[in-house]
Short mmCIF file of C-alpha atoms in Angstrom, two decimals:
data_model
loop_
_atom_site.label_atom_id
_atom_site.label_comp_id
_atom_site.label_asym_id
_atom_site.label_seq_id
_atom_site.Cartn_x
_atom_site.Cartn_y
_atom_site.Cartn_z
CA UNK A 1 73.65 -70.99 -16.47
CA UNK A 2 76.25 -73.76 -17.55
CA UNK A 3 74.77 -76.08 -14.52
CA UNK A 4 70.71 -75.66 -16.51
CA UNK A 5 72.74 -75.97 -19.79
CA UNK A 6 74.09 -79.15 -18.85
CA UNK A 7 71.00 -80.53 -17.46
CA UNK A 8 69.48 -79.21 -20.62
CA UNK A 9 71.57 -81.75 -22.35
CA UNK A 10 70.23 -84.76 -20.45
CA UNK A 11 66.73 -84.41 -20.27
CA UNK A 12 66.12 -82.17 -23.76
CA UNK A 13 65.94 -85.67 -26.44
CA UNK A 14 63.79 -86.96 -23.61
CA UNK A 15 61.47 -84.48 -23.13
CA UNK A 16 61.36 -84.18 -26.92
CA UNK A 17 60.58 -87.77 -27.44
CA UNK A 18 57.74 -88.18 -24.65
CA UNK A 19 55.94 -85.22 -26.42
CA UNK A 20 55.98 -87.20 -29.67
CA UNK A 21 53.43 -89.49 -28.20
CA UNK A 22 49.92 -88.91 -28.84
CA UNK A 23 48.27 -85.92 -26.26
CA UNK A 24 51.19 -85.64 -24.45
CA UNK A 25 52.99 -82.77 -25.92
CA UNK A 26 50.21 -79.77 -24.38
CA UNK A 27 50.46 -82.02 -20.72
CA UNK A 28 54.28 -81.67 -20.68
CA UNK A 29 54.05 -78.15 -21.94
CA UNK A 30 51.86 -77.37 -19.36
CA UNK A 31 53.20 -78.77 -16.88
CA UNK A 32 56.86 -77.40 -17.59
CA UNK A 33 55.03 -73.63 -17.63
CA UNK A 34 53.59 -73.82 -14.60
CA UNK A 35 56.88 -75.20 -13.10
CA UNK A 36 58.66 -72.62 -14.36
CA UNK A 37 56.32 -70.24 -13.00
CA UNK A 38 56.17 -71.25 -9.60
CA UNK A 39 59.82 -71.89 -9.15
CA UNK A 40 60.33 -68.11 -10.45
CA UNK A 41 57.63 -66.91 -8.16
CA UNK A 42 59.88 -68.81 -5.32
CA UNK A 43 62.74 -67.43 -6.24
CA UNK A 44 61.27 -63.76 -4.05
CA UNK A 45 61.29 -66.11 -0.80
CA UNK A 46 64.72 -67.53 -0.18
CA UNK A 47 67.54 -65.71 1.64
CA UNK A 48 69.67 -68.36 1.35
CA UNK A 49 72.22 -68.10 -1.90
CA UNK A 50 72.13 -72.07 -2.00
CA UNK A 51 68.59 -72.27 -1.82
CA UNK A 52 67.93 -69.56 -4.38
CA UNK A 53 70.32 -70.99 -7.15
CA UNK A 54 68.68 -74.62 -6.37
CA UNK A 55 65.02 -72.41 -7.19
CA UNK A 56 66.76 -70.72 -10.71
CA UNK A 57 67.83 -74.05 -11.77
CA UNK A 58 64.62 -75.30 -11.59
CA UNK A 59 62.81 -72.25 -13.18
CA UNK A 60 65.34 -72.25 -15.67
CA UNK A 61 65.14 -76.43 -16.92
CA UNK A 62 61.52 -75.81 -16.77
CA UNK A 63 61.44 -72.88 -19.16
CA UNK A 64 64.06 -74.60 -21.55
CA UNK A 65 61.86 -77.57 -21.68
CA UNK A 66 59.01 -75.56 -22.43
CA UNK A 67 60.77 -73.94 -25.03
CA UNK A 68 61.36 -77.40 -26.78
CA UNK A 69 57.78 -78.43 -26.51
CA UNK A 70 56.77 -75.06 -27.72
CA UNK A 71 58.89 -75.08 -30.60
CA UNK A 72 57.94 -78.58 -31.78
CA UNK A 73 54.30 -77.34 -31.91
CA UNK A 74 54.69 -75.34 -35.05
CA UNK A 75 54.46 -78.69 -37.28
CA UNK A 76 50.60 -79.00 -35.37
CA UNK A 77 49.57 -75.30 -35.99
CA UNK A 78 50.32 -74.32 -39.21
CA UNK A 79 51.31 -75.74 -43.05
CA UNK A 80 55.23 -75.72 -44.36
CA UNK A 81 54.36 -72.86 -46.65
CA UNK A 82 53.11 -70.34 -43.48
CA UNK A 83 55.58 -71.65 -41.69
CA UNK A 84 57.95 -69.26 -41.87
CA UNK A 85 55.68 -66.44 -41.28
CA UNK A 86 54.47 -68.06 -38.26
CA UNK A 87 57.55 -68.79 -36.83
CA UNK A 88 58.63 -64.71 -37.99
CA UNK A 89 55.60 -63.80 -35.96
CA UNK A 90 55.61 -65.20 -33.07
CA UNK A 91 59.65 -63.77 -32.84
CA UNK A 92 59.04 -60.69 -33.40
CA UNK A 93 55.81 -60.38 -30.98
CA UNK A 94 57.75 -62.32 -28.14
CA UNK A 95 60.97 -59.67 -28.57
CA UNK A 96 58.41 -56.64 -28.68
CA UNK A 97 56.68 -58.11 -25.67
CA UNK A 98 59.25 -59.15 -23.47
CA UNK A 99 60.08 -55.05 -23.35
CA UNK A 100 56.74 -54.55 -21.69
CA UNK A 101 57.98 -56.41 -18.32
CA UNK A 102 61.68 -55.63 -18.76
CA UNK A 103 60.44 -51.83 -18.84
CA UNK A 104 58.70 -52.15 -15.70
CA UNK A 105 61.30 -54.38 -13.43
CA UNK A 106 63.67 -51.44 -14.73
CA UNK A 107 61.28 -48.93 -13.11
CA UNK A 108 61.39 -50.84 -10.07
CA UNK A 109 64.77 -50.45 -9.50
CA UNK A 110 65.65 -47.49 -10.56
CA UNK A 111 62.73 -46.15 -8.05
CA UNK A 112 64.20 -48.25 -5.45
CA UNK A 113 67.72 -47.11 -6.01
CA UNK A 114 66.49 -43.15 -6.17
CA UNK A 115 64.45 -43.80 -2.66
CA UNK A 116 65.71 -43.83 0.76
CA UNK A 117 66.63 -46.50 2.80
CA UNK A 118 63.57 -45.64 4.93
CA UNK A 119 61.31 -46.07 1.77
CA UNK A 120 58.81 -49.16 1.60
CA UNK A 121 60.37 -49.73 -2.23
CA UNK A 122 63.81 -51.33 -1.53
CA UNK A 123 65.73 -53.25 -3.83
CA UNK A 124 64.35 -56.40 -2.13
CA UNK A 125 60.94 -55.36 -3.06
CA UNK A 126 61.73 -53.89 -6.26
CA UNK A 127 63.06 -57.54 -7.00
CA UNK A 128 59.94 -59.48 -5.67
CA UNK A 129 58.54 -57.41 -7.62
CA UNK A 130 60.13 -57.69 -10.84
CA UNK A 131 59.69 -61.50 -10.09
CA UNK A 132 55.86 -61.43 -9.90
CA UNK A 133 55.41 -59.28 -13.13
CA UNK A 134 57.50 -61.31 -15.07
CA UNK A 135 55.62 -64.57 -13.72
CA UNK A 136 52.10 -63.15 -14.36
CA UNK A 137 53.09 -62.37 -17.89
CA UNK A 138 54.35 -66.10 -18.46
CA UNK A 139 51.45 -67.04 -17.14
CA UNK A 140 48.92 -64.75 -19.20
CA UNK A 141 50.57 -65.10 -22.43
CA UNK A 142 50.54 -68.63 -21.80
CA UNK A 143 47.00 -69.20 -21.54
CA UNK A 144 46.42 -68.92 -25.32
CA UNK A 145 48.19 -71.96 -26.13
CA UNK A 146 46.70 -74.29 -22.80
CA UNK A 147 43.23 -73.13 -24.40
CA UNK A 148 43.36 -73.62 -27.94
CA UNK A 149 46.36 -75.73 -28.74
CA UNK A 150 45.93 -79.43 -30.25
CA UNK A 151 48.43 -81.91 -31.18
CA UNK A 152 47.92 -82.67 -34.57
CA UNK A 153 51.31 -84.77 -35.01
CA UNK A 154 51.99 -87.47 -33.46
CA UNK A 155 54.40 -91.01 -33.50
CA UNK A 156 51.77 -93.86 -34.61
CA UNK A 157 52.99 -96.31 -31.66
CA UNK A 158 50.35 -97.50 -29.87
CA UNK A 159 52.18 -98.43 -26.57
CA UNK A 160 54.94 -95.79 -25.08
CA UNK A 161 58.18 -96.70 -25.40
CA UNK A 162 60.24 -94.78 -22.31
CA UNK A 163 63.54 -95.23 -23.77
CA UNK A 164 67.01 -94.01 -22.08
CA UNK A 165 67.53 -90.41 -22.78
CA UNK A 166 71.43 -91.46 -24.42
CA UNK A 167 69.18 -93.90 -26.37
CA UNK A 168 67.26 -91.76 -27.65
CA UNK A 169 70.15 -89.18 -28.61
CA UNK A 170 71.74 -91.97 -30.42
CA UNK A 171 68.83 -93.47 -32.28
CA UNK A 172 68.21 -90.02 -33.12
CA UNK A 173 71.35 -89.11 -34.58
CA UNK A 174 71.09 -92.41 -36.52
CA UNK A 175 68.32 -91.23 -38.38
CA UNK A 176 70.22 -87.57 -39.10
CA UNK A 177 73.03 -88.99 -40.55
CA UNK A 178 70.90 -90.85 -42.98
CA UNK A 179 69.72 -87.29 -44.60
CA UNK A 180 72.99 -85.24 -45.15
CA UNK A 181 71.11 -81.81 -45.85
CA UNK A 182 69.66 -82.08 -42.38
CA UNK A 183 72.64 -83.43 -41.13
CA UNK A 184 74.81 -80.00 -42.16
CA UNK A 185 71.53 -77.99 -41.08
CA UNK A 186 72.39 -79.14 -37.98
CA UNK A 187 76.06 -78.51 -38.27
CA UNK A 188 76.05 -75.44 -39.60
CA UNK A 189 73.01 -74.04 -36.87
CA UNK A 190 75.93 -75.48 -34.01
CA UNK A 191 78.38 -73.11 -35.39
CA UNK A 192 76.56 -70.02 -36.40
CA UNK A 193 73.67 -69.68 -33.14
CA UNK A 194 76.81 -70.28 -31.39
CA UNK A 195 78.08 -66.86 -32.16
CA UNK A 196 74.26 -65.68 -32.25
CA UNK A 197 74.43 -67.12 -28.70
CA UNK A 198 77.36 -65.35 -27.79
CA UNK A 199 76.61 -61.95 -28.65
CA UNK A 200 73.24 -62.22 -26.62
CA UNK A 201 75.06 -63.69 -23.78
CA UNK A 202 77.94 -61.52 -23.85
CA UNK A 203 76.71 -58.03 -25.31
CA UNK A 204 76.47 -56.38 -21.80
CA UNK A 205 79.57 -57.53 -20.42
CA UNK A 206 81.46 -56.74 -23.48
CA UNK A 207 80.51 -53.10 -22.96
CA UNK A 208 81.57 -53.40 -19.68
CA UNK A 209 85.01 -54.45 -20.11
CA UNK A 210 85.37 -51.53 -22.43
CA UNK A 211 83.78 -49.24 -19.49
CA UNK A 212 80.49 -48.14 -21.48
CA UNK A 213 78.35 -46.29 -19.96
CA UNK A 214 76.22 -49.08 -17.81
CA UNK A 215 72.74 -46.93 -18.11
CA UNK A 216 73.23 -46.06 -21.65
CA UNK A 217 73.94 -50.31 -22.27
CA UNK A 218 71.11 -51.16 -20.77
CA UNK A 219 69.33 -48.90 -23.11
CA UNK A 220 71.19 -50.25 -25.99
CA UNK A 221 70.21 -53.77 -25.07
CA UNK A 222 66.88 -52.55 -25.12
CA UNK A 223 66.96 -51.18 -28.21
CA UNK A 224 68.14 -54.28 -29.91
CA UNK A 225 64.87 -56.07 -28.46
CA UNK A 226 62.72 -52.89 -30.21
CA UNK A 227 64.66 -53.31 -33.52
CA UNK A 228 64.08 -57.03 -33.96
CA UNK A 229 60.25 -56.45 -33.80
CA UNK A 230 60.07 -55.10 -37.33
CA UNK A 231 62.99 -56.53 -38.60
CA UNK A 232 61.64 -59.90 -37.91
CA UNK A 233 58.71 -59.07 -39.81
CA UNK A 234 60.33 -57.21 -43.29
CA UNK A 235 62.82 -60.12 -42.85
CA UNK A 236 60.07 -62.62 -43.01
CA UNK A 237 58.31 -60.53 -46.26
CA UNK A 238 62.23 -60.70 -47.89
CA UNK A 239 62.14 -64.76 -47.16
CA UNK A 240 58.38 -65.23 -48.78
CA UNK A 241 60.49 -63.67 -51.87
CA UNK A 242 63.77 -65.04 -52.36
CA UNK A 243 63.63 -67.79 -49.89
CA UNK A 244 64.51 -68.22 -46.18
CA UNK A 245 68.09 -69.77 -46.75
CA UNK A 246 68.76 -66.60 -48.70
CA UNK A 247 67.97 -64.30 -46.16
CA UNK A 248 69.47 -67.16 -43.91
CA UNK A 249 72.62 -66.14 -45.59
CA UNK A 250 72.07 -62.24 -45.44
CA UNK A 251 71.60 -62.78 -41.69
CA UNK A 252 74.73 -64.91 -41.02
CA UNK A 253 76.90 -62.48 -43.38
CA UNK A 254 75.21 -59.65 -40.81
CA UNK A 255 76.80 -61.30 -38.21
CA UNK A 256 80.31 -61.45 -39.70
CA UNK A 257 79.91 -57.88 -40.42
CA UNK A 258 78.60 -57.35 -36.25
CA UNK A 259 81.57 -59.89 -35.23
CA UNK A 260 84.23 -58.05 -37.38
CA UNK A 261 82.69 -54.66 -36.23
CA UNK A 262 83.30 -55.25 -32.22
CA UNK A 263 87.15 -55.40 -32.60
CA UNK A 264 86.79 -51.27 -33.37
CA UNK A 265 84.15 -50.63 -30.62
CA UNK A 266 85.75 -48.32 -28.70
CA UNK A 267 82.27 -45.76 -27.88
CA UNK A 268 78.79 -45.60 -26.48
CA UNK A 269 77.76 -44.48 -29.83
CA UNK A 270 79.33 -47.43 -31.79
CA UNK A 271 78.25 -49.80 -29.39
CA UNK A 272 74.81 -48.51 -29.77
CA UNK A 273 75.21 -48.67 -33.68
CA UNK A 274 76.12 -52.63 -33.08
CA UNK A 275 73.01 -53.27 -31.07
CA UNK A 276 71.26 -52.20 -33.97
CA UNK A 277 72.71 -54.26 -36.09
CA UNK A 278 72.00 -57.10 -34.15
CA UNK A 279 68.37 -56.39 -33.96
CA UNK A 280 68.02 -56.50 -37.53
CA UNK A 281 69.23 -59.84 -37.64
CA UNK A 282 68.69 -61.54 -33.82
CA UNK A 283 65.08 -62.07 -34.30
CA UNK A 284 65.27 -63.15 -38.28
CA UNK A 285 67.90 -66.09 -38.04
CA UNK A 286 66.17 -67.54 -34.93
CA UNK A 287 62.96 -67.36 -36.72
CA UNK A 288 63.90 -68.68 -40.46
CA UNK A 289 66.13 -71.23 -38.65
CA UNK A 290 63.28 -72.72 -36.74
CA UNK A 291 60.75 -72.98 -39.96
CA UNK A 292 63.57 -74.14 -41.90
CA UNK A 293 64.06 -77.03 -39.39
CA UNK A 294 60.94 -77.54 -39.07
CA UNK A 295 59.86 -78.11 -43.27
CA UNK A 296 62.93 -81.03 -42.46
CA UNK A 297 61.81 -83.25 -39.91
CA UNK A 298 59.18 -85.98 -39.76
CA UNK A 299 56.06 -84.68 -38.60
CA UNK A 300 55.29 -87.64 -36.34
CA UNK A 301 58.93 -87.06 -34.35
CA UNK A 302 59.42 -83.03 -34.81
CA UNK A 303 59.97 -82.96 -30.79
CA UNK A 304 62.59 -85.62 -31.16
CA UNK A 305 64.35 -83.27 -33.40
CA UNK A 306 63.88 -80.19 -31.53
CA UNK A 307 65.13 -81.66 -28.55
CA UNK A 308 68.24 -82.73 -30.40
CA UNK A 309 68.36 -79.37 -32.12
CA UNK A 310 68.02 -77.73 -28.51
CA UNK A 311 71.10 -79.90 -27.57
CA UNK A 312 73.56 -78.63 -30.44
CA UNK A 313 72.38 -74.93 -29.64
CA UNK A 314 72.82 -75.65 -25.90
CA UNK A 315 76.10 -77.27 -26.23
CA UNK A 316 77.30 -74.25 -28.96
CA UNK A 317 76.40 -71.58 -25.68
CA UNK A 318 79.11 -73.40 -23.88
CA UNK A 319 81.54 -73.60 -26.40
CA UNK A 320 81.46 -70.87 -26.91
CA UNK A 321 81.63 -69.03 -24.11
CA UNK A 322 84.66 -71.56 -23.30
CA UNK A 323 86.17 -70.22 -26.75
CA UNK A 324 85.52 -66.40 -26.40
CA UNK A 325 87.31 -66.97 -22.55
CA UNK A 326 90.23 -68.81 -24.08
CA UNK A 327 90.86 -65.96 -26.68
CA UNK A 328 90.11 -63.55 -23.72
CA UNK A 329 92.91 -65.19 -21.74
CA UNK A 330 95.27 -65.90 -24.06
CA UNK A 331 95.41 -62.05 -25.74
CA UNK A 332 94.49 -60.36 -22.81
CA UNK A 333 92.13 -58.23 -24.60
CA UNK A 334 88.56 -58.59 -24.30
CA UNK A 335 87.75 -57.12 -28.03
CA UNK A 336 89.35 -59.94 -30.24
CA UNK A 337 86.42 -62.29 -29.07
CA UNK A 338 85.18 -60.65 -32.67
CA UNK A 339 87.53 -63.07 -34.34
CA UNK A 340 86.19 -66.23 -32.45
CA UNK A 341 82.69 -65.14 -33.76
CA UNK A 342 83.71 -64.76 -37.48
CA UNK A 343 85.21 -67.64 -37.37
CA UNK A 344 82.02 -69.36 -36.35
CA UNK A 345 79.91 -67.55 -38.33
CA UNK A 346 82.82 -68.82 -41.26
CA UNK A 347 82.09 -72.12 -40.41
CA UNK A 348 78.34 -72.10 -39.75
CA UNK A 349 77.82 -70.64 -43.44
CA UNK A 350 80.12 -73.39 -44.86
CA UNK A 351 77.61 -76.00 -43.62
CA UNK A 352 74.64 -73.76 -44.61
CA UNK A 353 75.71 -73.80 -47.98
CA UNK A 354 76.22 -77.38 -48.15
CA UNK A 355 73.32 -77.90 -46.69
CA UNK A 356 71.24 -76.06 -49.65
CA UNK A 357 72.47 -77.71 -52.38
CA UNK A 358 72.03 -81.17 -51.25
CA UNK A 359 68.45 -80.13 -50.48
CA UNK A 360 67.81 -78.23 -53.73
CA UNK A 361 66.97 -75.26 -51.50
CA UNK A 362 63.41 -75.04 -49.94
CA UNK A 363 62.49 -78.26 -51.10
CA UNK A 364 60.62 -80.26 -48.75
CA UNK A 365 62.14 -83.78 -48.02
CA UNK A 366 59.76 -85.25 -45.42
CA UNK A 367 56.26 -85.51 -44.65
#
């Protein structure tokens, strides 16, 4: 993961910028889906640990860069005042959805594991599997957008301009520094979807250090995914009523509530109790944060920005992760990695609030 993250951090400005230019942001999306598809379907073939990390690498850079690309797209499909609910939308249907294939690569293994060794479902299979499911349903779900999707905006320049990818980055940041509310956007999204990050990357291993019940996390995890479905959604009808950097707010104080919560997790029950909590708020910060990015940016470079964005939320996964392992180390107790998350989540709604008051709010600032 901190190899693609790294790589991630090269090539996400560039891919960001190329997609600016006109009808090339569905070819590169494209192009990175079906990469990502094929490399996952690949990853059944190898028995070779080298060869099959080389394979998830790939997969993985491909679906990140997809993920840019796709994000960028909500300036073409949709006005700044649906925005949010768009963005709400399509959250809570992808967490509701991604249980479907979870559910049945679970199935697959727990089959295998019940079966015996004589049994045509082995692990291996119940892998390959897993693998083909979850590739088919990239691949279905992704045929909406190769179908229907049009690039509405676009940079003017007649002639491409393939500039370095540090280049871009710093002609980039250039222009963010010139607009201080988007400039502490960005600084305070660093900080606070780095402790978002965290929790999703380190919810399952968390429980295990505190020996949880490793059936009854699983279901836990799952349940989070559930809970973010309609959360998303009332979280979205709360926004189109107070604003979204209100219930931006409400969702980063959640978190400091979650963060401060973990250092007295000490049961299957509580930990439960905390996945819950981060389903109400998971699906709603990613959401609201992604809108509220997007109502920022030019139109004509919005997968410039992404692809920076994608850089400071890439680079916040391995800080933080480097953080909640230094606090690990250093107190020799797995449960005060709460305090490295407050503190982020401190910091995060610092900028925030800066943030809003230089931009009056939900005021739009560029067209």
């Amino acid at each position: 993961a901190s190899i693609v993250t790294a790589m991630m951090l090269l090539i996400g400005p560039l891919v960001g910028s190329l997609s600016d230019r006109k009808g090339w942001r569905k070819p590169i999306f494209m192009g990175s889906v079906i990469i990502g598809i094929l490399a996952s379907l690949a990853l059944g073939i190898p028995k070779w640990w080298l060869i099959f990390l080389i394979i998830y690498i790939i997969s993985r850079i491909a679906y990140n860069a997809s993920i840019v690309v796709y994000d960028s797209m909500l300036n073409d499909v949709t006005t700044h005042d649906r925005m949010d609910g768009l963005s709400s939308r399509a959250f809570a249907v992808g967490y509701i959805g991604s249980c479907i294939p979870f559910i049945f690569c679970l199935v697959f293994v727990v089959f295998s594991d019940m079966m015996s060794e004589s049994a045509p479902l082995t692990f291996s299979t119940a892998f390959v599997l897993g693998i083909i499911v979850t590739a088919v349903w990239w691949f279905l779900f992704s045929l909406p957008l190769f179908k229907n999707y049009d690039q509405v905006c676009y940079n003017e320049e007649e002639h491409v301009r393939i500039r370095g990818k540090w280049a871009i980055f710093v002609e980039t940041l250039g222009e963010i520094k010139k607009n201080p509310a988007l400039l502490f956007f960005i600084l305070a999204f660093f900080f606070y979807i780095d402790g978002v990050y965290t929790v999703m990357e380190l919810s399952a291993s968390y429980g295990a250090a505190l020996d949880l019940d490793s059936v009854g996390l699983l279901g836990a995890l799952l349940m989070t995914q559930i809970v973010a479905f309609p959360s998303t959604l009332l979280m979205n009808r709360l926004a189109g009523r107070i604003g979204s950097h209100k219930v931006i707010y409400i969702c980063i104080g959640g978190y400091m509530f979650i963060a401060l919560f973990s250092l007295i997790l000490d049961s299957l029950v509580q930990f439960f109790f905390l996945a819950f909590m981060v389903g109400l708020f998971q699906g709603a910060i990613q959401a609201l944060s992604r809108s509220y990015f997007g109502r920022m940016v030019p139109k004509d470079k919005t997968g410039e920005m992404f692809g920076i964005l994608d850089i400071f939320g890439k680079g916040a996964t391995i800080i933080g992760t480097l953080a909640v392992s230094a606090m690990t180390l250093i107190s020799g107790e797995v449960r005060y990695i709460g305090l490295v998350l407050f503190v982020m989540f401190v910091i995060g709604l610092l900028f925030f609030i800066r943030s809003t008051r230089i931009q009056n709010y939900d005021v739009v600032i560029t067209e």
